[in-house]
Amino acid sequence: GAVVSQHPSRVICKSGTSVKIECRSLDFQATTMFWYRQFPKQSLMLMATSNEGSKATYEQGVEKDKFLINHASLTLSTLTVTSAHPEDSSFYICSARDHGLSGYTFGSGTRLTVV
Amino acid sequence: QKEVEQDPGPLSVPEGAIVSLNCTYSNSAFQYFMWYRQYSRKGPELLMYTYSSGNKEDGRFTAQVDKSSKYISLFIRDSQPSDSATYLCAMSRSGGSYIPTFGRGTSLIVHP
């Protein structure tokens, strides 16, 4: 089945620094990938839709200058949290849809802790 | 009112019990219905995918959709401790980009 690899699984960074999270589709090409944020015991909140070769589409209330998304190839999308603050600490998850299959495949998530 | 409502639980059952997980929704445009299982600190894993009304069975899991009532269910037979996880329902519209809308998830605990 479709596999989405996400790295790192866990990262701790200092306030003010930037963190990059990678999301790769391993056995299929994904022209579109999605980035979610999840707080404890809460649902997935869609942050943005990443489009290969073009600008990402951000959901209302998500700061595009803070959460930089790059989708430079059909198998890789990156999310960079810039100038991170403790309130950015959360679980970030990417997903992609293999058009040959039903449903969406998710990465394993990245636990970001900003200290 | 949220588009998708799901009781967060926790739902605690003994091993071997039949589990019923449910979601309601308000948008009649939803055509595709999914159930995901999420273990702690992991990404969601697709369990079931259905289109329109009816039942779909896969091993111990049965997904049921009632579009007239805007109500979907996931049944787990012979529940096991390894089924302990959060179960999220998700649904999407026909056409467009099919971006799913998720429920908040129900925490299931199956105790031995």
mmCIF file with all atom_site columns, C-alpha atoms in Angstrom:
data_model
loop_
_atom_site.group_PDB
_atom_site.id
_atom_site.type_symbol
_atom_site.label_atom_id
_atom_site.label_alt_id
_atom_site.label_comp_id
_atom_site.label_asym_id
_atom_site.label_entity_id
_atom_site.label_seq_id
_atom_site.pdbx_PDB_ins_code
_atom_site.Cartn_x
_atom_site.Cartn_y
_atom_site.Cartn_z
_atom_site.occupancy
_atom_site.B_iso_or_equiv
_atom_site.pdbx_formal_charge
_atom_site.auth_seq_id
_atom_site.auth_comp_id
_atom_site.auth_asym_id
_atom_site.auth_atom_id
_atom_site.pdbx_PDB_model_num
ATOM 1   C CA . GLY A 1 1   ? 0.000   0.000  0.000  1.00 0.00 ? 1   GLY A CA 1
ATOM 2   C CA . ALA A 1 2   ? 0.896   3.674  -0.133 1.00 0.00 ? 2   ALA A CA 1
ATOM 3   C CA . VAL A 1 3   ? 3.529   4.771  2.362  1.00 0.00 ? 3   VAL A CA 1
ATOM 4   C CA . VAL A 1 4   ? 4.243   8.288  3.582  1.00 0.00 ? 4   VAL A CA 1
ATOM 5   C CA . SER A 1 5   ? 7.452   8.832  5.496  1.00 0.00 ? 5   SER A CA 1
ATOM 6   C CA . GLN A 1 6   ? 7.764   11.785 7.853  1.00 0.00 ? 6   GLN A CA 1
ATOM 7   C CA . HIS A 1 7   ? 10.908  12.981 9.618  1.00 0.00 ? 7   HIS A CA 1
ATOM 8   C CA . PRO A 1 8   ? 11.905  13.736 12.255 1.00 0.00 ? 8   PRO A CA 1
ATOM 9   C CA . SER A 1 9   ? 9.512   11.935 14.565 1.00 0.00 ? 9   SER A CA 1
ATOM 10  C CA . ARG A 1 10  ? 10.447  14.147 17.454 1.00 0.00 ? 10  ARG A CA 1
ATOM 11  C CA . VAL A 1 11  ? 12.316  17.430 17.745 1.00 0.00 ? 11  VAL A CA 1
ATOM 12  C CA . ILE A 1 12  ? 13.111  19.818 20.562 1.00 0.00 ? 12  ILE A CA 1
ATOM 13  C CA . CYS A 1 13  ? 14.251  23.299 19.675 1.00 0.00 ? 13  CYS A CA 1
ATOM 14  C CA . LYS A 1 14  ? 14.901  26.607 21.367 1.00 0.00 ? 14  LYS A CA 1
ATOM 15  C CA . SER A 1 15  ? 12.580  29.575 21.014 1.00 0.00 ? 15  SER A CA 1
ATOM 16  C CA . GLY A 1 16  ? 13.429  31.685 18.016 1.00 0.00 ? 16  GLY A CA 1
ATOM 17  C CA . THR A 1 17  ? 14.948  28.926 15.955 1.00 0.00 ? 17  THR A CA 1
ATOM 18  C CA . SER A 1 18  ? 13.466  27.275 12.871 1.00 0.00 ? 18  SER A CA 1
ATOM 19  C CA . VAL A 1 19  ? 12.580  23.647 12.391 1.00 0.00 ? 19  VAL A CA 1
ATOM 20  C CA . LYS A 1 20  ? 12.087  21.765 9.142  1.00 0.00 ? 20  LYS A CA 1
ATOM 21  C CA . ILE A 1 21  ? 9.841   18.715 8.850  1.00 0.00 ? 21  ILE A CA 1
ATOM 22  C CA . GLU A 1 22  ? 9.972   16.472 5.794  1.00 0.00 ? 22  GLU A CA 1
ATOM 23  C CA . CYS A 1 23  ? 7.190   14.426 4.279  1.00 0.00 ? 23  CYS A CA 1
ATOM 24  C CA . ARG A 1 24  ? 7.921   11.919 1.524  1.00 0.00 ? 24  ARG A CA 1
ATOM 25  C CA . SER A 1 25  ? 5.674   9.650  -0.506 1.00 0.00 ? 25  SER A CA 1
ATOM 26  C CA . LEU A 1 26  ? 7.748   6.493  -0.887 1.00 0.00 ? 26  LEU A CA 1
ATOM 27  C CA . ASP A 1 27  ? 5.985   4.468  -3.541 1.00 0.00 ? 27  ASP A CA 1
ATOM 28  C CA . PHE A 1 28  ? 3.753   6.925  -5.322 1.00 0.00 ? 28  PHE A CA 1
ATOM 29  C CA . GLN A 1 29  ? 3.783   10.439 -6.647 1.00 0.00 ? 29  GLN A CA 1
ATOM 30  C CA . ALA A 1 30  ? 1.806   13.034 -4.761 1.00 0.00 ? 30  ALA A CA 1
ATOM 31  C CA . THR A 1 31  ? 1.027   16.270 -6.533 1.00 0.00 ? 31  THR A CA 1
ATOM 32  C CA . THR A 1 32  ? -0.813  17.350 -3.410 1.00 0.00 ? 32  THR A CA 1
ATOM 33  C CA . MET A 1 33  ? 0.113   16.834 0.218  1.00 0.00 ? 33  MET A CA 1
ATOM 34  C CA . PHE A 1 34  ? -1.580  18.098 3.340  1.00 0.00 ? 34  PHE A CA 1
ATOM 35  C CA . TRP A 1 35  ? -0.204  19.381 6.611  1.00 0.00 ? 35  TRP A CA 1
ATOM 36  C CA . TYR A 1 36  ? -2.147  19.002 9.828  1.00 0.00 ? 36  TYR A CA 1
ATOM 37  C CA . ARG A 1 37  ? -1.664  20.046 13.395 1.00 0.00 ? 37  ARG A CA 1
ATOM 38  C CA . GLN A 1 38  ? -3.071  18.077 16.304 1.00 0.00 ? 38  GLN A CA 1
ATOM 39  C CA . PHE A 1 39  ? -3.361  19.129 19.926 1.00 0.00 ? 39  PHE A CA 1
ATOM 40  C CA . PRO A 1 40  ? -3.786  16.514 22.685 1.00 0.00 ? 40  PRO A CA 1
ATOM 41  C CA . LYS A 1 41  ? -7.183  14.833 22.581 1.00 0.00 ? 41  LYS A CA 1
ATOM 42  C CA . GLN A 1 42  ? -8.204  17.029 19.672 1.00 0.00 ? 42  GLN A CA 1
ATOM 43  C CA . SER A 1 43  ? -8.899  16.313 16.036 1.00 0.00 ? 43  SER A CA 1
ATOM 44  C CA . LEU A 1 44  ? -6.641  16.975 13.119 1.00 0.00 ? 44  LEU A CA 1
ATOM 45  C CA . MET A 1 45  ? -6.624  20.596 12.085 1.00 0.00 ? 45  MET A CA 1
ATOM 46  C CA . LEU A 1 46  ? -5.772  21.167 8.443  1.00 0.00 ? 46  LEU A CA 1
ATOM 47  C CA . MET A 1 47  ? -3.119  23.849 8.184  1.00 0.00 ? 47  MET A CA 1
ATOM 48  C CA . ALA A 1 48  ? -2.363  23.950 4.495  1.00 0.00 ? 48  ALA A CA 1
ATOM 49  C CA . THR A 1 49  ? -2.481  22.120 1.202  1.00 0.00 ? 49  THR A CA 1
ATOM 50  C CA . SER A 1 50  ? 0.890   21.722 -0.446 1.00 0.00 ? 50  SER A CA 1
ATOM 51  C CA . ASN A 1 51  ? 0.913   21.740 -4.243 1.00 0.00 ? 51  ASN A CA 1
ATOM 52  C CA . GLU A 1 52  ? 3.874   20.506 -6.244 1.00 0.00 ? 52  GLU A CA 1
ATOM 53  C CA . GLY A 1 53  ? 5.472   23.323 -8.182 1.00 0.00 ? 53  GLY A CA 1
ATOM 54  C CA . SER A 1 54  ? 3.198   26.056 -6.882 1.00 0.00 ? 54  SER A CA 1
ATOM 55  C CA . LYS A 1 55  ? 2.337   27.969 -3.733 1.00 0.00 ? 55  LYS A CA 1
ATOM 56  C CA . ALA A 1 56  ? 0.671   26.250 -0.850 1.00 0.00 ? 56  ALA A CA 1
ATOM 57  C CA . THR A 1 57  ? -2.899  27.022 0.067  1.00 0.00 ? 57  THR A CA 1
ATOM 58  C CA . TYR A 1 58  ? -3.253  27.957 3.718  1.00 0.00 ? 58  TYR A CA 1
ATOM 59  C CA . GLU A 1 59  ? -6.332  27.571 5.871  1.00 0.00 ? 59  GLU A CA 1
ATOM 60  C CA . GLN A 1 60  ? -7.826  30.597 7.506  1.00 0.00 ? 60  GLN A CA 1
ATOM 61  C CA . GLY A 1 61  ? -5.918  31.665 10.596 1.00 0.00 ? 61  GLY A CA 1
ATOM 62  C CA . VAL A 1 62  ? -2.674  29.906 9.653  1.00 0.00 ? 62  VAL A CA 1
ATOM 63  C CA . GLU A 1 63  ? 0.277   32.268 9.261  1.00 0.00 ? 63  GLU A CA 1
ATOM 64  C CA . LYS A 1 64  ? 1.932   31.484 5.956  1.00 0.00 ? 64  LYS A CA 1
ATOM 65  C CA . ASP A 1 65  ? 5.071   33.424 6.880  1.00 0.00 ? 65  ASP A CA 1
ATOM 66  C CA . LYS A 1 66  ? 5.476   31.344 10.003 1.00 0.00 ? 66  LYS A CA 1
ATOM 67  C CA . PHE A 1 67  ? 4.697   27.956 8.505  1.00 0.00 ? 67  PHE A CA 1
ATOM 68  C CA . LEU A 1 68  ? 6.641   27.800 5.255  1.00 0.00 ? 68  LEU A CA 1
ATOM 69  C CA . ILE A 1 69  ? 5.723   25.002 2.908  1.00 0.00 ? 69  ILE A CA 1
ATOM 70  C CA . ASN A 1 70  ? 7.779   23.851 -0.033 1.00 0.00 ? 70  ASN A CA 1
ATOM 71  C CA . HIS A 1 71  ? 6.706   21.108 -2.422 1.00 0.00 ? 71  HIS A CA 1
ATOM 72  C CA . ALA A 1 72  ? 9.621   20.962 -4.832 1.00 0.00 ? 72  ALA A CA 1
ATOM 73  C CA . SER A 1 73  ? 9.085   17.459 -6.179 1.00 0.00 ? 73  SER A CA 1
ATOM 74  C CA . LEU A 1 74  ? 6.313   14.914 -6.634 1.00 0.00 ? 74  LEU A CA 1
ATOM 75  C CA . THR A 1 75  ? 7.513   12.954 -3.613 1.00 0.00 ? 75  THR A CA 1
ATOM 76  C CA . LEU A 1 76  ? 8.651   15.574 -1.111 1.00 0.00 ? 76  LEU A CA 1
ATOM 77  C CA . SER A 1 77  ? 6.964   18.363 0.809  1.00 0.00 ? 77  SER A CA 1
ATOM 78  C CA . THR A 1 78  ? 8.564   20.245 3.689  1.00 0.00 ? 78  THR A CA 1
ATOM 79  C CA . LEU A 1 79  ? 7.078   22.329 6.476  1.00 0.00 ? 79  LEU A CA 1
ATOM 80  C CA . THR A 1 80  ? 9.373   24.831 8.161  1.00 0.00 ? 80  THR A CA 1
ATOM 81  C CA . VAL A 1 81  ? 8.259   26.367 11.431 1.00 0.00 ? 81  VAL A CA 1
ATOM 82  C CA . THR A 1 82  ? 10.090  29.689 11.541 1.00 0.00 ? 82  THR A CA 1
ATOM 83  C CA . SER A 1 83  ? 11.004  31.579 14.704 1.00 0.00 ? 83  SER A CA 1
ATOM 84  C CA . ALA A 1 84  ? 9.364   28.909 16.779 1.00 0.00 ? 84  ALA A CA 1
ATOM 85  C CA . HIS A 1 85  ? 7.713   29.744 20.095 1.00 0.00 ? 85  HIS A CA 1
ATOM 86  C CA . PRO A 1 86  ? 6.441   27.478 22.879 1.00 0.00 ? 86  PRO A CA 1
ATOM 87  C CA . GLU A 1 87  ? 2.878   27.862 21.614 1.00 0.00 ? 87  GLU A CA 1
ATOM 88  C CA . ASP A 1 88  ? 3.987   26.194 18.375 1.00 0.00 ? 88  ASP A CA 1
ATOM 89  C CA . SER A 1 89  ? 4.633   23.011 20.319 1.00 0.00 ? 89  SER A CA 1
ATOM 90  C CA . SER A 1 90  ? 2.304   20.419 18.866 1.00 0.00 ? 90  SER A CA 1
ATOM 91  C CA . PHE A 1 91  ? 2.019   17.235 16.832 1.00 0.00 ? 91  PHE A CA 1
ATOM 92  C CA . TYR A 1 92  ? 2.387   17.900 13.109 1.00 0.00 ? 92  TYR A CA 1
ATOM 93  C CA . ILE A 1 93  ? 1.231   15.317 10.579 1.00 0.00 ? 93  ILE A CA 1
ATOM 94  C CA . CYS A 1 94  ? 1.392   15.207 6.805  1.00 0.00 ? 94  CYS A CA 1
ATOM 95  C CA . SER A 1 95  ? -0.733  13.182 4.445  1.00 0.00 ? 95  SER A CA 1
ATOM 96  C CA . ALA A 1 96  ? -1.067  12.434 0.767  1.00 0.00 ? 96  ALA A CA 1
ATOM 97  C CA . ARG A 1 97  ? -3.542  10.688 -1.464 1.00 0.00 ? 97  ARG A CA 1
ATOM 98  C CA . ASP A 1 98  ? -2.464  8.031  -3.887 1.00 0.00 ? 98  ASP A CA 1
ATOM 99  C CA . HIS A 1 99  ? -4.962  8.420  -6.691 1.00 0.00 ? 99  HIS A CA 1
ATOM 100 C CA . GLY A 1 100 ? -4.797  4.703  -7.320 1.00 0.00 ? 100 GLY A CA 1
ATOM 101 C CA . LEU A 1 101 ? -6.178  4.038  -3.855 1.00 0.00 ? 101 LEU A CA 1
ATOM 102 C CA . SER A 1 102 ? -9.043  5.247  -1.729 1.00 0.00 ? 102 SER A CA 1
ATOM 103 C CA . GLY A 1 103 ? -8.501  7.440  1.284  1.00 0.00 ? 103 GLY A CA 1
ATOM 104 C CA . TYR A 1 104 ? -5.479  9.327  2.508  1.00 0.00 ? 104 TYR A CA 1
ATOM 105 C CA . THR A 1 105 ? -2.212  7.995  3.849  1.00 0.00 ? 105 THR A CA 1
ATOM 106 C CA . PHE A 1 106 ? -0.635  9.754  6.793  1.00 0.00 ? 106 PHE A CA 1
ATOM 107 C CA . GLY A 1 107 ? 2.922   10.110 7.932  1.00 0.00 ? 107 GLY A CA 1
ATOM 108 C CA . SER A 1 108 ? 3.848   9.015  11.426 1.00 0.00 ? 108 SER A CA 1
ATOM 109 C CA . GLY A 1 109 ? 3.829   12.569 12.723 1.00 0.00 ? 109 GLY A CA 1
ATOM 110 C CA . THR A 1 110 ? 6.392   14.913 14.272 1.00 0.00 ? 110 THR A CA 1
ATOM 111 C CA . ARG A 1 111 ? 6.246   15.910 17.912 1.00 0.00 ? 111 ARG A CA 1
ATOM 112 C CA . LEU A 1 112 ? 7.631   19.450 18.137 1.00 0.00 ? 112 LEU A CA 1
ATOM 113 C CA . THR A 1 113 ? 8.572   20.865 21.508 1.00 0.00 ? 113 THR A CA 1
ATOM 114 C CA . VAL A 1 114 ? 9.785   24.447 21.693 1.00 0.00 ? 114 VAL A CA 1
ATOM 115 C CA . VAL A 1 115 ? 11.591  25.355 24.908 1.00 0.00 ? 115 VAL A CA 1
ATOM 116 C CA . GLN B 2 1   ? -22.526 23.188 15.067 1.00 0.00 ? 1   GLN B CA 1
ATOM 117 C CA . LYS B 2 2   ? -19.446 21.366 13.850 1.00 0.00 ? 2   LYS B CA 1
ATOM 118 C CA . GLU B 2 3   ? -19.645 19.624 10.500 1.00 0.00 ? 3   GLU B CA 1
ATOM 119 C CA . VAL B 2 4   ? -18.648 16.311 12.073 1.00 0.00 ? 4   VAL B CA 1
ATOM 120 C CA . GLU B 2 5   ? -19.506 15.374 15.645 1.00 0.00 ? 5   GLU B CA 1
ATOM 121 C CA . GLN B 2 6   ? -17.804 12.525 17.481 1.00 0.00 ? 6   GLN B CA 1
ATOM 122 C CA . ASP B 2 7   ? -17.902 11.696 21.168 1.00 0.00 ? 7   ASP B CA 1
ATOM 123 C CA . PRO B 2 8   ? -14.317 11.779 22.484 1.00 0.00 ? 8   PRO B CA 1
ATOM 124 C CA . GLY B 2 9   ? -14.980 9.105  25.135 1.00 0.00 ? 9   GLY B CA 1
ATOM 125 C CA . PRO B 2 10  ? -13.055 7.387  26.577 1.00 0.00 ? 10  PRO B CA 1
ATOM 126 C CA . LEU B 2 11  ? -14.950 4.216  25.849 1.00 0.00 ? 11  LEU B CA 1
ATOM 127 C CA . SER B 2 12  ? -13.795 1.338  28.021 1.00 0.00 ? 12  SER B CA 1
ATOM 128 C CA . VAL B 2 13  ? -14.823 -2.239 27.204 1.00 0.00 ? 13  VAL B CA 1
ATOM 129 C CA . PRO B 2 14  ? -13.713 -5.727 28.220 1.00 0.00 ? 14  PRO B CA 1
ATOM 130 C CA . GLU B 2 15  ? -11.781 -7.896 25.821 1.00 0.00 ? 15  GLU B CA 1
ATOM 131 C CA . GLY B 2 16  ? -14.082 -9.758 23.438 1.00 0.00 ? 16  GLY B CA 1
ATOM 132 C CA . ALA B 2 17  ? -16.826 -7.126 23.503 1.00 0.00 ? 17  ALA B CA 1
ATOM 133 C CA . ILE B 2 18  ? -18.447 -5.674 20.405 1.00 0.00 ? 18  ILE B CA 1
ATOM 134 C CA . VAL B 2 19  ? -17.533 -2.017 20.103 1.00 0.00 ? 19  VAL B CA 1
ATOM 135 C CA . SER B 2 20  ? -19.704 0.581  18.413 1.00 0.00 ? 20  SER B CA 1
ATOM 136 C CA . LEU B 2 21  ? -18.165 3.909  17.430 1.00 0.00 ? 21  LEU B CA 1
ATOM 137 C CA . ASN B 2 22  ? -20.259 6.629  15.852 1.00 0.00 ? 22  ASN B CA 1
ATOM 138 C CA . CYS B 2 23  ? -20.201 9.981  14.122 1.00 0.00 ? 23  CYS B CA 1
ATOM 139 C CA . THR B 2 24  ? -22.885 12.351 12.985 1.00 0.00 ? 24  THR B CA 1
ATOM 140 C CA . TYR B 2 25  ? -22.523 15.018 10.356 1.00 0.00 ? 25  TYR B CA 1
ATOM 141 C CA . SER B 2 26  ? -24.474 17.964 9.091  1.00 0.00 ? 26  SER B CA 1
ATOM 142 C CA . ASN B 2 27  ? -23.317 18.409 5.512  1.00 0.00 ? 27  ASN B CA 1
ATOM 143 C CA . SER B 2 28  ? -25.357 16.344 3.063  1.00 0.00 ? 28  SER B CA 1
ATOM 144 C CA . ALA B 2 29  ? -22.653 16.858 0.420  1.00 0.00 ? 29  ALA B CA 1
ATOM 145 C CA . PHE B 2 30  ? -20.397 14.314 2.115  1.00 0.00 ? 30  PHE B CA 1
ATOM 146 C CA . GLN B 2 31  ? -20.152 11.216 -0.050 1.00 0.00 ? 31  GLN B CA 1
ATOM 147 C CA . TYR B 2 32  ? -16.979 9.444  1.085  1.00 0.00 ? 32  TYR B CA 1
ATOM 148 C CA . PHE B 2 33  ? -16.636 8.131  4.606  1.00 0.00 ? 33  PHE B CA 1
ATOM 149 C CA . MET B 2 34  ? -13.500 6.879  6.317  1.00 0.00 ? 34  MET B CA 1
ATOM 150 C CA . TRP B 2 35  ? -12.408 5.506  9.637  1.00 0.00 ? 35  TRP B CA 1
ATOM 151 C CA . TYR B 2 36  ? -8.874  5.929  10.902 1.00 0.00 ? 36  TYR B CA 1
ATOM 152 C CA . ARG B 2 37  ? -7.132  4.394  13.883 1.00 0.00 ? 37  ARG B CA 1
ATOM 153 C CA . GLN B 2 38  ? -4.490  6.432  15.668 1.00 0.00 ? 38  GLN B CA 1
ATOM 154 C CA . TYR B 2 39  ? -2.181  5.046  18.304 1.00 0.00 ? 39  TYR B CA 1
ATOM 155 C CA . SER B 2 40  ? -0.618  7.438  20.764 1.00 0.00 ? 40  SER B CA 1
ATOM 156 C CA . ARG B 2 41  ? 2.037   9.688  19.199 1.00 0.00 ? 41  ARG B CA 1
ATOM 157 C CA . LYS B 2 42  ? 1.534   8.132  15.761 1.00 0.00 ? 42  LYS B CA 1
ATOM 158 C CA . GLY B 2 43  ? -0.111  9.223  12.535 1.00 0.00 ? 43  GLY B CA 1
ATOM 159 C CA . PRO B 2 44  ? -3.626  7.976  11.697 1.00 0.00 ? 44  PRO B CA 1
ATOM 160 C CA . GLU B 2 45  ? -3.943  4.690  9.833  1.00 0.00 ? 45  GLU B CA 1
ATOM 161 C CA . LEU B 2 46  ? -6.782  4.131  7.371  1.00 0.00 ? 46  LEU B CA 1
ATOM 162 C CA . LEU B 2 47  ? -9.054  1.292  8.497  1.00 0.00 ? 47  LEU B CA 1
ATOM 163 C CA . MET B 2 48  ? -12.138 1.524  6.344  1.00 0.00 ? 48  MET B CA 1
ATOM 164 C CA . TYR B 2 49  ? -13.274 3.515  3.357  1.00 0.00 ? 49  TYR B CA 1
ATOM 165 C CA . THR B 2 50  ? -16.852 3.561  2.109  1.00 0.00 ? 50  THR B CA 1
ATOM 166 C CA . TYR B 2 51  ? -18.827 5.416  -0.465 1.00 0.00 ? 51  TYR B CA 1
ATOM 167 C CA . SER B 2 52  ? -22.460 6.287  0.063  1.00 0.00 ? 52  SER B CA 1
ATOM 168 C CA . SER B 2 53  ? -24.882 4.333  2.242  1.00 0.00 ? 53  SER B CA 1
ATOM 169 C CA . GLY B 2 54  ? -24.635 0.715  3.290  1.00 0.00 ? 54  GLY B CA 1
ATOM 170 C CA . ASN B 2 55  ? -22.314 -1.654 5.097  1.00 0.00 ? 55  ASN B CA 1
ATOM 171 C CA . LYS B 2 56  ? -18.756 -2.714 4.421  1.00 0.00 ? 56  LYS B CA 1
ATOM 172 C CA . GLU B 2 57  ? -16.998 -5.496 6.264  1.00 0.00 ? 57  GLU B CA 1
ATOM 173 C CA . ASP B 2 58  ? -13.292 -6.181 6.633  1.00 0.00 ? 58  ASP B CA 1
ATOM 174 C CA . GLY B 2 59  ? -12.336 -8.869 9.109  1.00 0.00 ? 59  GLY B CA 1
ATOM 175 C CA . ARG B 2 60  ? -13.470 -7.822 12.575 1.00 0.00 ? 60  ARG B CA 1
ATOM 176 C CA . PHE B 2 61  ? -14.425 -4.352 11.368 1.00 0.00 ? 61  PHE B CA 1
ATOM 177 C CA . THR B 2 62  ? -17.732 -3.259 9.847  1.00 0.00 ? 62  THR B CA 1
ATOM 178 C CA . ALA B 2 63  ? -18.384 0.258  8.636  1.00 0.00 ? 63  ALA B CA 1
ATOM 179 C CA . GLN B 2 64  ? -21.963 1.406  8.299  1.00 0.00 ? 64  GLN B CA 1
ATOM 180 C CA . VAL B 2 65  ? -23.261 4.562  6.643  1.00 0.00 ? 65  VAL B CA 1
ATOM 181 C CA . ASP B 2 66  ? -26.795 5.919  6.909  1.00 0.00 ? 66  ASP B CA 1
ATOM 182 C CA . LYS B 2 67  ? -26.945 9.003  4.758  1.00 0.00 ? 67  LYS B CA 1
ATOM 183 C CA . SER B 2 68  ? -30.612 9.641  5.473  1.00 0.00 ? 68  SER B CA 1
ATOM 184 C CA . SER B 2 69  ? -29.773 10.077 9.149  1.00 0.00 ? 69  SER B CA 1
ATOM 185 C CA . LYS B 2 70  ? -26.313 11.547 8.511  1.00 0.00 ? 70  LYS B CA 1
ATOM 186 C CA . TYR B 2 71  ? -24.880 8.921  10.804 1.00 0.00 ? 71  TYR B CA 1
ATOM 187 C CA . ILE B 2 72  ? -21.933 6.570  10.409 1.00 0.00 ? 72  ILE B CA 1
ATOM 188 C CA . SER B 2 73  ? -20.698 3.756  12.592 1.00 0.00 ? 73  SER B CA 1
ATOM 189 C CA . LEU B 2 74  ? -17.721 1.483  13.001 1.00 0.00 ? 74  LEU B CA 1
ATOM 190 C CA . PHE B 2 75  ? -18.250 -1.862 14.693 1.00 0.00 ? 75  PHE B CA 1
ATOM 191 C CA . ILE B 2 76  ? -15.378 -3.907 16.070 1.00 0.00 ? 76  ILE B CA 1
ATOM 192 C CA . ARG B 2 77  ? -16.108 -7.540 16.880 1.00 0.00 ? 77  ARG B CA 1
ATOM 193 C CA . ASP B 2 78  ? -14.148 -9.604 19.369 1.00 0.00 ? 78  ASP B CA 1
ATOM 194 C CA . SER B 2 79  ? -12.255 -6.528 20.541 1.00 0.00 ? 79  SER B CA 1
ATOM 195 C CA . GLN B 2 80  ? -8.655  -6.990 21.635 1.00 0.00 ? 80  GLN B CA 1
ATOM 196 C CA . PRO B 2 81  ? -6.386  -4.936 23.910 1.00 0.00 ? 81  PRO B CA 1
ATOM 197 C CA . SER B 2 82  ? -4.389  -4.102 20.777 1.00 0.00 ? 82  SER B CA 1
ATOM 198 C CA . ASP B 2 83  ? -7.476  -2.288 19.467 1.00 0.00 ? 83  ASP B CA 1
ATOM 199 C CA . SER B 2 84  ? -6.986  0.322  22.187 1.00 0.00 ? 84  SER B CA 1
ATOM 200 C CA . ALA B 2 85  ? -6.447  3.550  20.277 1.00 0.00 ? 85  ALA B CA 1
ATOM 201 C CA . THR B 2 86  ? -8.220  6.677  19.131 1.00 0.00 ? 86  THR B CA 1
ATOM 202 C CA . TYR B 2 87  ? -10.629 6.173  16.239 1.00 0.00 ? 87  TYR B CA 1
ATOM 203 C CA . LEU B 2 88  ? -11.310 9.130  13.976 1.00 0.00 ? 88  LEU B CA 1
ATOM 204 C CA . CYS B 2 89  ? -14.087 9.329  11.469 1.00 0.00 ? 89  CYS B CA 1
ATOM 205 C CA . ALA B 2 90  ? -13.531 11.418 8.369  1.00 0.00 ? 90  ALA B CA 1
ATOM 206 C CA . MET B 2 91  ? -15.644 12.354 5.407  1.00 0.00 ? 91  MET B CA 1
ATOM 207 C CA . SER B 2 92  ? -15.300 14.281 2.205  1.00 0.00 ? 92  SER B CA 1
ATOM 208 C CA . ARG B 2 93  ? -17.385 15.753 -0.548 1.00 0.00 ? 93  ARG B CA 1
ATOM 209 C CA . SER B 2 94  ? -17.676 14.377 -4.010 1.00 0.00 ? 94  SER B CA 1
ATOM 210 C CA . GLY B 2 95  ? -15.713 16.238 -6.619 1.00 0.00 ? 95  GLY B CA 1
ATOM 211 C CA . GLY B 2 96  ? -13.084 18.853 -5.868 1.00 0.00 ? 96  GLY B CA 1
ATOM 212 C CA . SER B 2 97  ? -9.990  17.875 -3.958 1.00 0.00 ? 97  SER B CA 1
ATOM 213 C CA . TYR B 2 98  ? -11.680 15.384 -1.593 1.00 0.00 ? 98  TYR B CA 1
ATOM 214 C CA . ILE B 2 99  ? -9.993  16.939 1.454  1.00 0.00 ? 99  ILE B CA 1
ATOM 215 C CA . PRO B 2 100 ? -11.523 15.067 4.398  1.00 0.00 ? 100 PRO B CA 1
ATOM 216 C CA . THR B 2 101 ? -13.114 16.664 7.425  1.00 0.00 ? 101 THR B CA 1
ATOM 217 C CA . PHE B 2 102 ? -12.247 14.812 10.624 1.00 0.00 ? 102 PHE B CA 1
ATOM 218 C CA . GLY B 2 103 ? -14.128 14.152 13.807 1.00 0.00 ? 103 GLY B CA 1
ATOM 219 C CA . ARG B 2 104 ? -12.219 14.733 17.034 1.00 0.00 ? 104 ARG B CA 1
ATOM 220 C CA . GLY B 2 105 ? -11.779 11.016 17.607 1.00 0.00 ? 105 GLY B CA 1
ATOM 221 C CA . THR B 2 106 ? -13.043 8.542  20.192 1.00 0.00 ? 106 THR B CA 1
ATOM 222 C CA . SER B 2 107 ? -10.578 7.042  22.631 1.00 0.00 ? 107 SER B CA 1
ATOM 223 C CA . LEU B 2 108 ? -11.149 3.293  22.981 1.00 0.00 ? 108 LEU B CA 1
ATOM 224 C CA . ILE B 2 109 ? -9.723  1.223  25.818 1.00 0.00 ? 109 ILE B CA 1
ATOM 225 C CA . VAL B 2 110 ? -10.047 -2.556 25.653 1.00 0.00 ? 110 VAL B CA 1
ATOM 226 C CA . HIS B 2 111 ? -9.023  -4.081 28.964 1.00 0.00 ? 111 HIS B CA 1
ATOM 227 C CA . PRO B 2 112 ? -8.056  -7.749 29.376 1.00 0.00 ? 112 PRO B CA 1
#
